[in-house]
Tab-separated table of C-alpha atoms (C1' of nucleotides) in Angstrom:
chain	number	residue	atom	x	y	z
A	1	UNK	CA	9.704	-4.187	49.490
A	2	UNK	CA	13.157	-2.675	49.460
A	3	UNK	CA	12.976	0.942	48.469
A	4	UNK	CA	15.579	0.937	45.720
A	5	UNK	CA	14.034	-2.122	44.067
A	6	UNK	CA	10.547	-0.699	44.351
A	7	UNK	CA	11.665	2.574	42.839
A	8	UNK	CA	13.402	0.776	39.990
A	9	UNK	CA	10.371	-1.419	39.328
A	10	UNK	CA	8.012	1.558	39.273
A	11	UNK	CA	10.282	3.478	36.941
A	12	UNK	CA	10.506	0.541	34.572
A	13	UNK	CA	6.756	0.068	34.658
A	14	UNK	CA	6.148	3.687	33.746
A	15	UNK	CA	8.789	3.572	31.001
A	16	UNK	CA	7.324	0.389	29.513
A	17	UNK	CA	3.745	1.675	29.574
A	18	UNK	CA	4.890	4.994	28.141
A	19	UNK	CA	6.524	3.180	25.253
A	20	UNK	CA	3.379	1.193	24.568
A	21	UNK	CA	1.115	4.233	24.520
A	22	UNK	CA	3.556	6.328	22.485
A	23	UNK	CA	3.580	3.431	20.033
A	24	UNK	CA	-0.194	3.202	19.883
A	25	UNK	CA	-1.196	6.863	19.980
A	26	UNK	CA	1.949	8.696	18.960
A	27	UNK	CA	4.082	10.916	21.161
A	28	UNK	CA	2.159	14.161	20.914
A	29	UNK	CA	-1.238	12.594	21.432
A	30	UNK	CA	-0.136	10.750	24.534
A	31	UNK	CA	-0.603	12.484	27.858
A	32	UNK	CA	0.609	11.707	31.340
A	33	UNK	CA	-2.816	10.707	32.715
A	34	UNK	CA	-3.114	8.211	29.830
A	35	UNK	CA	0.152	6.620	30.827
A	36	UNK	CA	-0.547	6.543	34.537
A	37	UNK	CA	-3.972	4.984	34.050
A	38	UNK	CA	-2.164	2.003	32.545
A	39	UNK	CA	0.203	1.732	35.475
A	40	UNK	CA	-2.566	2.060	38.082
A	41	UNK	CA	-0.443	4.687	39.745
A	42	UNK	CA	-1.097	8.372	40.254
A	43	UNK	CA	0.213	11.444	38.549
A	44	UNK	CA	2.224	12.154	41.658
A	45	UNK	CA	4.161	8.961	41.065
A	46	UNK	CA	5.024	10.059	37.569
A	47	UNK	CA	6.368	13.438	38.575
A	48	UNK	CA	8.247	11.882	41.448
A	49	UNK	CA	10.256	9.694	39.085
A	50	UNK	CA	10.426	11.839	35.952
A	51	UNK	CA	10.819	15.513	35.208
A	52	UNK	CA	8.191	15.814	32.481
A	53	UNK	CA	6.895	14.286	29.280
A	54	UNK	CA	9.997	15.236	27.346
A	55	UNK	CA	12.097	13.445	29.934
A	56	UNK	CA	10.171	10.189	29.636
A	57	UNK	CA	10.224	10.499	25.855
A	58	UNK	CA	14.002	10.534	25.765
A	59	UNK	CA	14.234	7.702	28.271
A	60	UNK	CA	11.851	5.575	26.205
A	61	UNK	CA	14.072	6.104	23.169
A	62	UNK	CA	17.247	5.248	25.074
A	63	UNK	CA	15.945	2.307	27.078
A	64	UNK	CA	13.282	0.656	24.956
A	65	UNK	CA	13.551	1.677	21.322
A	66	UNK	CA	17.336	1.530	21.182
A	67	UNK	CA	17.217	-2.010	22.545
A	68	UNK	CA	14.525	-3.046	20.085
A	69	UNK	CA	16.631	-1.950	17.137
A	70	UNK	CA	19.672	-3.623	18.618
A	71	UNK	CA	17.887	-6.908	19.286
A	72	UNK	CA	15.979	-6.917	16.021
A	73	UNK	CA	18.475	-5.619	13.496
A	74	UNK	CA	21.979	-5.204	14.864
A	75	UNK	CA	22.444	-8.261	17.051
A	76	UNK	CA	21.342	-10.728	14.330
A	77	UNK	CA	24.107	-9.315	12.127
A	78	UNK	CA	26.794	-9.897	14.704
A	79	UNK	CA	27.719	-13.528	14.078
A	80	UNK	CA	28.314	-13.045	10.393
A	81	UNK	CA	31.571	-15.000	10.506
A	82	UNK	CA	30.010	-18.343	9.678
A	83	UNK	CA	27.137	-17.228	7.524
A	84	UNK	CA	26.672	-16.243	3.924
A	85	UNK	CA	26.348	-12.459	4.041
A	86	UNK	CA	23.709	-11.947	1.317
A	87	UNK	CA	21.550	-14.618	2.929
A	88	UNK	CA	22.032	-13.076	6.348
A	89	UNK	CA	20.986	-9.624	5.147
A	90	UNK	CA	18.000	-10.981	3.265
A	91	UNK	CA	16.992	-12.919	6.339
A	92	UNK	CA	17.159	-9.898	8.648
A	93	UNK	CA	15.134	-7.674	6.328
A	94	UNK	CA	12.445	-10.151	5.324
A	95	UNK	CA	12.007	-12.691	8.128
A	96	UNK	CA	11.079	-10.026	10.660
A	97	UNK	CA	8.377	-8.676	8.394
A	98	UNK	CA	6.916	-12.121	7.939
A	99	UNK	CA	6.653	-12.537	11.693
A	100	UNK	CA	5.006	-9.223	12.526
A	101	UNK	CA	1.764	-9.376	14.469
A	102	UNK	CA	-1.324	-7.599	13.185
A	103	UNK	CA	-0.704	-4.869	15.721
A	104	UNK	CA	2.886	-4.385	14.590
A	105	UNK	CA	1.732	-4.180	11.000
A	106	UNK	CA	-0.862	-1.561	11.816
A	107	UNK	CA	1.321	0.511	14.104
A	108	UNK	CA	4.533	0.405	12.104
A	109	UNK	CA	8.026	0.857	13.489
A	110	UNK	CA	8.236	2.664	16.843
A	111	UNK	CA	11.509	4.328	15.891
A	112	UNK	CA	10.287	5.428	12.481
A	113	UNK	CA	7.043	6.702	13.959
A	114	UNK	CA	8.953	8.955	16.329
A	115	UNK	CA	11.364	10.037	13.621
A	116	UNK	CA	8.512	11.148	11.418
A	117	UNK	CA	6.351	12.630	14.145
A	118	UNK	CA	8.859	14.508	16.270
A	119	UNK	CA	12.144	14.153	14.392
A	120	UNK	CA	12.434	17.816	13.646
A	121	UNK	CA	9.647	19.537	15.537
A	122	UNK	CA	10.624	18.856	19.146
A	123	UNK	CA	13.757	20.063	20.811
A	124	UNK	CA	17.093	19.078	19.352
A	125	UNK	CA	17.725	16.347	21.937
A	126	UNK	CA	15.178	14.099	20.263
A	127	UNK	CA	16.676	14.600	16.848
A	128	UNK	CA	20.124	13.631	18.085
A	129	UNK	CA	18.883	10.519	19.886
A	130	UNK	CA	16.862	9.363	16.912
A	131	UNK	CA	19.598	9.957	14.371
A	132	UNK	CA	21.891	8.026	16.721
A	133	UNK	CA	19.619	5.004	16.470
A	134	UNK	CA	19.764	5.065	12.689
A	135	UNK	CA	23.496	5.755	12.597
A	136	UNK	CA	24.273	2.799	14.879
A	137	UNK	CA	22.152	0.543	12.743
A	138	UNK	CA	23.634	1.911	9.533
A	139	UNK	CA	27.208	1.469	10.727
A	140	UNK	CA	26.651	-2.116	11.832
A	141	UNK	CA	25.013	-3.028	8.563
A	142	UNK	CA	27.678	-1.261	6.527
A	143	UNK	CA	30.333	-3.266	8.354
A	144	UNK	CA	28.616	-6.517	7.464
A	145	UNK	CA	28.262	-5.499	3.827
A	146	UNK	CA	31.966	-4.662	3.728
A	147	UNK	CA	32.689	-8.080	5.166
A	148	UNK	CA	30.524	-9.551	2.391
A	149	UNK	CA	32.670	-7.768	-0.165
A	150	UNK	CA	35.838	-9.009	1.534
A	151	UNK	CA	34.529	-12.564	1.423
A	152	UNK	CA	33.654	-12.023	-2.253
A	153	UNK	CA	30.010	-12.813	-1.589
A	154	UNK	CA	29.034	-9.305	-2.674
A	155	UNK	CA	30.287	-7.423	-5.728
A	156	UNK	CA	33.431	-5.401	-5.175
A	157	UNK	CA	32.187	-2.334	-7.058
A	158	UNK	CA	29.302	-1.593	-4.692
A	159	UNK	CA	29.079	1.190	-2.126
A	160	UNK	CA	28.456	-0.556	1.236
A	161	UNK	CA	27.301	2.528	3.105
A	162	UNK	CA	24.925	3.512	0.311
A	163	UNK	CA	23.472	0.015	0.159
A	164	UNK	CA	22.984	-0.012	3.905
A	165	UNK	CA	21.194	3.323	3.697
A	166	UNK	CA	18.893	2.074	0.962
A	167	UNK	CA	18.093	-1.115	2.881
A	168	UNK	CA	17.277	0.732	6.102
A	169	UNK	CA	15.438	3.545	4.352
A	170	UNK	CA	13.293	1.245	2.269
A	171	UNK	CA	12.505	-0.950	5.249
A	172	UNK	CA	11.336	2.004	7.336
A	173	UNK	CA	9.509	3.558	4.421
A	174	UNK	CA	7.599	0.371	3.714
A	175	UNK	CA	6.711	-0.143	7.359
A	176	UNK	CA	5.312	3.355	7.390
A	177	UNK	CA	3.288	2.937	4.232
A	178	UNK	CA	1.930	-0.408	5.423
A	179	UNK	CA	0.156	1.470	8.206
A	180	UNK	CA	-2.408	2.902	5.816
A	181	UNK	CA	-3.210	-0.431	4.188
A	182	UNK	CA	-5.091	-3.329	5.649
A	183	UNK	CA	-3.420	-6.079	3.684
A	184	UNK	CA	0.124	-7.353	3.189
A	185	UNK	CA	0.501	-6.673	-0.540
A	186	UNK	CA	2.970	-3.883	0.109
A	187	UNK	CA	5.085	-6.193	2.274
A	188	UNK	CA	5.020	-8.952	-0.319
A	189	UNK	CA	6.131	-6.562	-3.058
A	190	UNK	CA	8.844	-5.218	-0.804
A	191	UNK	CA	10.161	-8.686	-0.005
A	192	UNK	CA	10.090	-9.597	-3.665
A	193	UNK	CA	12.109	-6.530	-4.590
A	194	UNK	CA	14.603	-6.915	-1.773
A	195	UNK	CA	15.283	-10.521	-2.785
A	196	UNK	CA	15.943	-9.399	-6.330
A	197	UNK	CA	18.038	-6.472	-5.160
A	198	UNK	CA	20.274	-8.489	-2.870
A	199	UNK	CA	20.721	-11.040	-5.635
A	200	UNK	CA	21.786	-8.263	-7.968
A	201	UNK	CA	24.583	-7.121	-5.666
A	202	UNK	CA	25.705	-10.684	-4.859
A	203	UNK	CA	28.429	-12.501	-6.716
B	1	UNK	CA	-16.278	41.537	-3.454
B	2	UNK	CA	-18.662	39.001	-4.859
B	3	UNK	CA	-19.792	36.658	-2.129
B	4	UNK	CA	-19.062	33.363	-3.848
B	5	UNK	CA	-15.568	34.508	-4.815
B	6	UNK	CA	-14.874	35.827	-1.352
B	7	UNK	CA	-16.033	32.594	0.212
B	8	UNK	CA	-13.887	30.548	-2.140
B	9	UNK	CA	-10.844	32.717	-1.499
B	10	UNK	CA	-11.243	32.483	2.261
B	11	UNK	CA	-11.672	28.722	2.099
B	12	UNK	CA	-8.568	28.356	-0.015
B	13	UNK	CA	-6.595	30.613	2.305
B	14	UNK	CA	-7.556	28.530	5.338
B	15	UNK	CA	-6.792	25.286	3.495
B	16	UNK	CA	-3.389	26.524	2.365
B	17	UNK	CA	-2.405	27.825	5.803
B	18	UNK	CA	-3.650	24.613	7.387
B	19	UNK	CA	-1.437	22.606	5.082
B	20	UNK	CA	1.574	24.723	5.947
B	21	UNK	CA	1.093	24.398	9.693
B	22	UNK	CA	0.282	20.695	9.517
B	23	UNK	CA	3.529	20.339	7.581
B	24	UNK	CA	5.539	22.325	10.109
B	25	UNK	CA	4.032	21.157	13.373
B	26	UNK	CA	2.320	17.898	12.499
B	27	UNK	CA	-1.410	17.274	12.429
B	28	UNK	CA	-2.022	16.525	16.097
B	29	UNK	CA	0.035	19.428	17.375
B	30	UNK	CA	-1.739	21.925	15.161
B	31	UNK	CA	-4.788	23.665	16.565
B	32	UNK	CA	-7.405	25.851	14.999
B	33	UNK	CA	-6.238	29.088	16.660
B	34	UNK	CA	-2.747	28.420	15.247
B	35	UNK	CA	-4.176	28.181	11.772
B	36	UNK	CA	-6.427	31.197	12.051
B	37	UNK	CA	-3.645	33.394	13.410
B	38	UNK	CA	-1.872	32.835	10.088
B	39	UNK	CA	-4.950	33.795	8.097
B	40	UNK	CA	-5.661	36.919	10.185
B	41	UNK	CA	-9.217	35.702	10.435
B	42	UNK	CA	-11.184	34.608	13.458
B	43	UNK	CA	-12.186	31.224	14.754
B	44	UNK	CA	-15.719	32.011	13.711
B	45	UNK	CA	-14.570	32.166	10.111
B	46	UNK	CA	-13.054	28.717	10.423
B	47	UNK	CA	-16.174	27.088	11.801
B	48	UNK	CA	-18.288	28.900	9.256
B	49	UNK	CA	-16.415	27.236	6.391
B	50	UNK	CA	-15.393	23.902	7.932
B	51	UNK	CA	-16.976	21.397	10.242
B	52	UNK	CA	-13.968	20.698	12.449
B	53	UNK	CA	-10.268	19.865	12.455
B	54	UNK	CA	-10.861	16.418	11.001
B	55	UNK	CA	-12.736	18.013	8.127
B	56	UNK	CA	-9.930	20.396	7.220
B	57	UNK	CA	-7.430	17.538	7.584
B	58	UNK	CA	-9.175	15.507	4.925
B	59	UNK	CA	-9.580	18.519	2.653
B	60	UNK	CA	-5.877	19.335	2.944
B	61	UNK	CA	-5.048	15.782	1.879
B	62	UNK	CA	-7.458	15.880	-1.059
B	63	UNK	CA	-6.737	19.393	-2.288
B	64	UNK	CA	-3.101	20.076	-1.469
B	65	UNK	CA	-1.184	16.893	-0.782
B	66	UNK	CA	-2.794	14.896	-3.562
B	67	UNK	CA	-1.867	17.615	-6.024
B	68	UNK	CA	1.701	17.789	-4.741
B	69	UNK	CA	2.211	14.095	-5.339
B	70	UNK	CA	0.601	14.351	-8.726
B	71	UNK	CA	2.675	17.337	-9.808
B	72	UNK	CA	5.889	16.039	-8.324
B	73	UNK	CA	5.835	12.339	-9.066
B	74	UNK	CA	2.990	11.290	-11.313
B	75	UNK	CA	2.807	14.057	-13.899
B	76	UNK	CA	6.559	13.897	-14.742
B	77	UNK	CA	6.068	10.226	-15.592
B	78	UNK	CA	3.259	10.903	-18.032
B	79	UNK	CA	5.141	11.738	-21.208
B	80	UNK	CA	7.216	8.593	-21.129
B	81	UNK	CA	6.621	7.914	-24.833
B	82	UNK	CA	9.679	9.764	-26.043
B	83	UNK	CA	11.985	9.231	-23.127
B	84	UNK	CA	14.267	6.481	-21.948
B	85	UNK	CA	12.377	4.910	-19.059
B	86	UNK	CA	15.289	4.118	-16.719
B	87	UNK	CA	16.563	7.667	-17.120
B	88	UNK	CA	13.101	9.075	-16.521
B	89	UNK	CA	12.669	7.094	-13.309
B	90	UNK	CA	16.124	7.990	-12.059
B	91	UNK	CA	15.418	11.619	-12.834
B	92	UNK	CA	12.138	11.684	-10.924
B	93	UNK	CA	13.585	10.039	-7.831
B	94	UNK	CA	16.853	11.939	-7.620
B	95	UNK	CA	16.371	15.348	-9.210
B	96	UNK	CA	13.639	16.308	-6.793
B	97	UNK	CA	15.834	15.489	-3.830
B	98	UNK	CA	18.645	17.591	-5.192
B	99	UNK	CA	16.300	20.570	-5.452
B	100	UNK	CA	14.774	20.418	-1.996
B	101	UNK	CA	15.019	23.560	0.112
B	102	UNK	CA	16.474	23.409	3.617
B	103	UNK	CA	12.955	23.557	4.965
B	104	UNK	CA	11.799	20.655	2.825
B	105	UNK	CA	14.791	18.621	3.944
B	106	UNK	CA	14.074	19.299	7.586
B	107	UNK	CA	10.337	18.761	7.392
B	108	UNK	CA	10.294	15.728	5.118
B	109	UNK	CA	7.425	14.656	2.898
B	110	UNK	CA	3.987	16.058	3.861
B	111	UNK	CA	2.258	12.860	2.763
B	112	UNK	CA	4.688	10.572	4.539
B	113	UNK	CA	4.498	12.693	7.684
B	114	UNK	CA	0.746	12.270	7.814
B	115	UNK	CA	0.968	8.583	6.981
B	116	UNK	CA	3.301	7.997	9.874
B	117	UNK	CA	1.618	10.320	12.332
B	118	UNK	CA	-2.047	9.592	11.786
B	119	UNK	CA	-2.108	6.730	9.283
B	120	UNK	CA	-3.636	4.269	11.679
B	121	UNK	CA	-4.531	6.236	14.789
B	122	UNK	CA	-7.212	8.579	13.456
B	123	UNK	CA	-10.493	7.521	12.021
B	124	UNK	CA	-10.540	5.234	9.023
B	125	UNK	CA	-11.239	8.054	6.539
B	126	UNK	CA	-7.684	9.303	6.826
B	127	UNK	CA	-6.235	5.864	6.277
B	128	UNK	CA	-8.233	5.407	3.086
B	129	UNK	CA	-7.298	8.822	1.696
B	130	UNK	CA	-3.619	8.354	2.456
B	131	UNK	CA	-3.423	4.846	1.045
B	132	UNK	CA	-5.181	6.221	-2.035
B	133	UNK	CA	-2.344	8.708	-2.551
B	134	UNK	CA	0.242	5.946	-2.430
B	135	UNK	CA	-1.821	3.603	-4.596
B	136	UNK	CA	-2.279	6.220	-7.311
B	137	UNK	CA	1.431	6.919	-7.330
B	138	UNK	CA	2.289	3.235	-7.266
B	139	UNK	CA	-0.022	2.432	-10.160
B	140	UNK	CA	1.315	5.227	-12.347
B	141	UNK	CA	4.896	4.220	-11.679
B	142	UNK	CA	4.152	0.541	-12.242
B	143	UNK	CA	2.632	1.406	-15.603
B	144	UNK	CA	5.778	3.262	-16.636
B	145	UNK	CA	7.997	0.389	-15.530
B	146	UNK	CA	5.879	-2.020	-17.566
B	147	UNK	CA	6.302	0.269	-20.543
B	148	UNK	CA	10.056	0.150	-19.925
B	149	UNK	CA	9.929	-3.624	-20.067
B	150	UNK	CA	7.863	-3.497	-23.264
B	151	UNK	CA	10.410	-1.165	-24.826
B	152	UNK	CA	13.149	-3.571	-23.665
B	153	UNK	CA	14.817	-0.797	-21.670
B	154	UNK	CA	14.217	-2.744	-18.460
B	155	UNK	CA	14.814	-6.453	-17.901
B	156	UNK	CA	11.870	-8.695	-18.739
B	157	UNK	CA	12.217	-10.858	-15.624
B	158	UNK	CA	11.519	-8.051	-13.156
B	159	UNK	CA	8.355	-7.454	-11.140
B	160	UNK	CA	7.189	-3.913	-12.066
B	161	UNK	CA	4.778	-3.488	-9.162
B	162	UNK	CA	7.386	-4.703	-6.672
B	163	UNK	CA	10.008	-2.358	-8.082
B	164	UNK	CA	7.592	0.540	-7.920
B	165	UNK	CA	6.845	-0.288	-4.295
B	166	UNK	CA	10.532	-0.398	-3.418
B	167	UNK	CA	11.210	2.895	-5.164
B	168	UNK	CA	8.350	4.692	-3.437
B	169	UNK	CA	8.987	3.073	-0.064
B	170	UNK	CA	12.691	3.826	-0.080
B	171	UNK	CA	12.084	7.401	-1.187
B	172	UNK	CA	9.619	8.051	1.614
B	173	UNK	CA	11.753	6.199	4.137
B	174	UNK	CA	14.810	8.238	3.281
B	175	UNK	CA	12.918	11.519	3.384
B	176	UNK	CA	11.729	10.571	6.848
B	177	UNK	CA	15.159	9.616	8.125
B	178	UNK	CA	16.687	12.776	6.676
B	179	UNK	CA	14.581	14.753	9.142
B	180	UNK	CA	16.742	13.722	12.083
B	181	UNK	CA	20.011	14.599	10.374
B	182	UNK	CA	21.378	18.008	9.606
B	183	UNK	CA	23.418	17.080	6.572
B	184	UNK	CA	22.754	15.508	3.175
B	185	UNK	CA	24.858	12.357	3.551
B	186	UNK	CA	21.778	10.174	3.734
B	187	UNK	CA	20.437	11.710	0.520
B	188	UNK	CA	23.761	11.264	-1.273
B	189	UNK	CA	23.927	7.612	-0.259
B	190	UNK	CA	20.339	7.120	-1.333
B	191	UNK	CA	20.955	8.669	-4.747
B	192	UNK	CA	24.070	6.564	-5.185
B	193	UNK	CA	22.155	3.388	-4.407
B	194	UNK	CA	19.189	4.253	-6.576
B	195	UNK	CA	21.457	4.940	-9.544
B	196	UNK	CA	23.073	1.551	-9.089
B	197	UNK	CA	19.723	-0.121	-8.563
B	198	UNK	CA	18.096	1.286	-11.666
B	199	UNK	CA	21.171	0.353	-13.681
B	200	UNK	CA	20.866	-3.196	-12.360
B	201	UNK	CA	17.319	-3.592	-13.639
B	202	UNK	CA	18.071	-1.893	-16.971
B	203	UNK	CA	19.037	-3.708	-20.114
C	1	DA	C1'	-35.133	50.189	-0.143
C	2	DA	C1'	-36.255	46.339	2.746
C	3	DT	C1'	-35.431	41.703	3.798
C	4	DA	C1'	-32.739	37.703	3.854
C	5	DA	C1'	-28.738	35.351	4.083
C	6	DA	C1'	-23.896	34.760	3.952
C	7	DA	C1'	-19.387	36.047	5.990
C	8	DC	C1'	-17.351	36.849	9.426
C	9	DA	C1'	-16.059	38.492	14.876
C	10	DT	C1'	-16.552	38.011	19.824
C	11	DA	C1'	-17.721	35.812	23.904
C	12	DC	C1'	-18.367	31.804	26.230
C	13	DT	C1'	-18.682	26.809	27.835
C	14	DA	C1'	-16.779	22.590	28.847
C	15	DA	C1'	-13.243	19.494	28.655
C	16	DT	C1'	-8.609	18.286	29.188
C	17	DA	C1'	-3.881	19.110	29.815
C	18	DT	C1'	0.594	20.188	32.438
C	19	DG	C1'	2.885	20.823	36.348
C	20	DT	C1'	2.944	21.974	41.374
C	21	DA	C1'	1.881	21.968	46.172
C	22	DT	C1'	0.818	19.518	49.803
C	23	DG	C1'	-0.767	15.719	51.864
C	24	DT	C1'	-0.121	10.431	53.586
C	25	DT	C1'	2.139	6.060	53.918
C	26	DA	C1'	6.076	3.058	53.670
C	27	DT	C1'	10.983	2.443	54.207
C	28	DT	C1'	15.481	3.631	55.871
C	29	DT	C1'	18.724	5.227	59.032
C	30	DA	C1'	20.684	7.020	63.180
D	1	DT	C1'	12.332	3.644	68.341
D	2	DA	C1'	12.357	8.317	66.499
D	3	DA	C1'	13.567	11.247	62.808
D	4	DA	C1'	14.292	11.606	58.104
D	5	DT	C1'	13.399	10.601	53.626
D	6	DA	C1'	11.557	8.234	49.697
D	7	DA	C1'	7.333	6.758	47.415
D	8	DC	C1'	3.541	7.734	46.366
D	9	DA	C1'	-1.773	10.082	46.391
D	10	DT	C1'	-4.792	14.077	46.210
D	11	DA	C1'	-6.006	18.589	45.284
D	12	DC	C1'	-5.320	22.533	42.826
D	13	DA	C1'	-3.803	26.475	39.846
D	14	DT	C1'	-3.102	27.563	35.193
D	15	DA	C1'	-3.293	27.104	30.366
D	16	DT	C1'	-5.080	25.489	26.237
D	17	DT	C1'	-8.351	23.806	23.093
D	18	DA	C1'	-12.558	22.337	20.608
D	19	DG	C1'	-16.687	23.715	19.543
D	20	DT	C1'	-20.935	26.741	20.160
D	21	DA	C1'	-23.813	30.709	20.609
D	22	DT	C1'	-24.635	34.966	19.493
D	23	DG	C1'	-23.423	39.044	17.872
D	24	DT	C1'	-22.166	42.491	13.604
D	25	DT	C1'	-21.107	43.591	8.963
D	26	DT	C1'	-21.265	42.742	4.155
D	27	DT	C1'	-23.436	41.012	0.045
D	28	DA	C1'	-27.506	39.229	-2.429
D	29	DT	C1'	-32.330	39.100	-3.478
D	30	DT	C1'	-36.995	40.638	-4.074
DNA sequence: AATAAAACATACTAATATGTATGTTATTTA
DNA sequence: TAAATAACATACATATTAGTATGTTTTATT
């Protein structure tokens, strides 16, 4: 195999497996041997491609988690031109929850898990990356809410940024709390409230 | 010193210091030597009073964190007889945030930190204890919201349990997200939205 | 006062971790 | 095709940690 392709493939394998184990065990409880067992490669391979655990942590955030938030929450907001904004927002925040697998329900949101576990304890780099994820999401959602106001589908006296913050915060909070339950009651109540809430800010 | 008093005092010291270090470093990253350095006692003292780390973890939840939630969120709801319910709820969910110290802003909510870090990864005991904290809180708040409906201070067509879930979830979510920021914008937006939200469900 | 037991302290074992140093094999390049 | 280098594997040095075993001191009991 060509060396550059092989190197790239190995790197991506290690990054992907790292993400999965961080997601399942948390960042601090994951160790390099754990990761490399999953890749069927040796520790030498890891340290050939990455500096250390911190290094892979940041890369996982930038390559995997960032993309997940983009694909799941930002991208679906993009083509808001033709759609009813309140419906679009409701869809994004409830349809995903309805489609979560058992594993995703138990393990919560990868981004939120990292935010809560290492948001403030690890070096500052992590904090900046993680806040960047939320800020990107928040800005995209705020833009859509503003567009909803412009189109008179949302009340004009609302605070778009504040609403965006509440939507994102409540979503992440609920996904966290769901982790300690073994049923979907909390999700159902959340969806019920979000429906009501979005209705209340709609024209 | 009397032996039973001494024993009790030592236990309480270890529990309190454990809570503080769990809060600062997270559960998984805290080790017994870390804790005992803070108490100026030896490791032998720890294992004399507690079985292991898991044991102290559960005790910290039951003795410290449970009480914090009770004192901070449940107890203030108790004397709702004489108060306006929407105002009381708004007060509980915003006043606390305004009074948080820098440390509390950076470190987030002790309960939510544990929920997100070890909610599903550790043994089932933790999950049950942590969900119990949220359930107790949720039930107390739901009761108050129902009382608000009865007193016609809140709309009759709302879903009290769902509203309670959204309030708690958003609060915890926001406290988590705040950890990766170094300013209070996210709190201000949250407070703004919660004010608007509570107004929207009030008569 | 003598004995027992609780409250610790110290020393140690065993397991596990990170990161490095040094091999070996595959690929590239001159 | 030979030298160089990248892509790994293996072995190791070091550190850390949980938990135990066994001391010593303090308090309680008889």
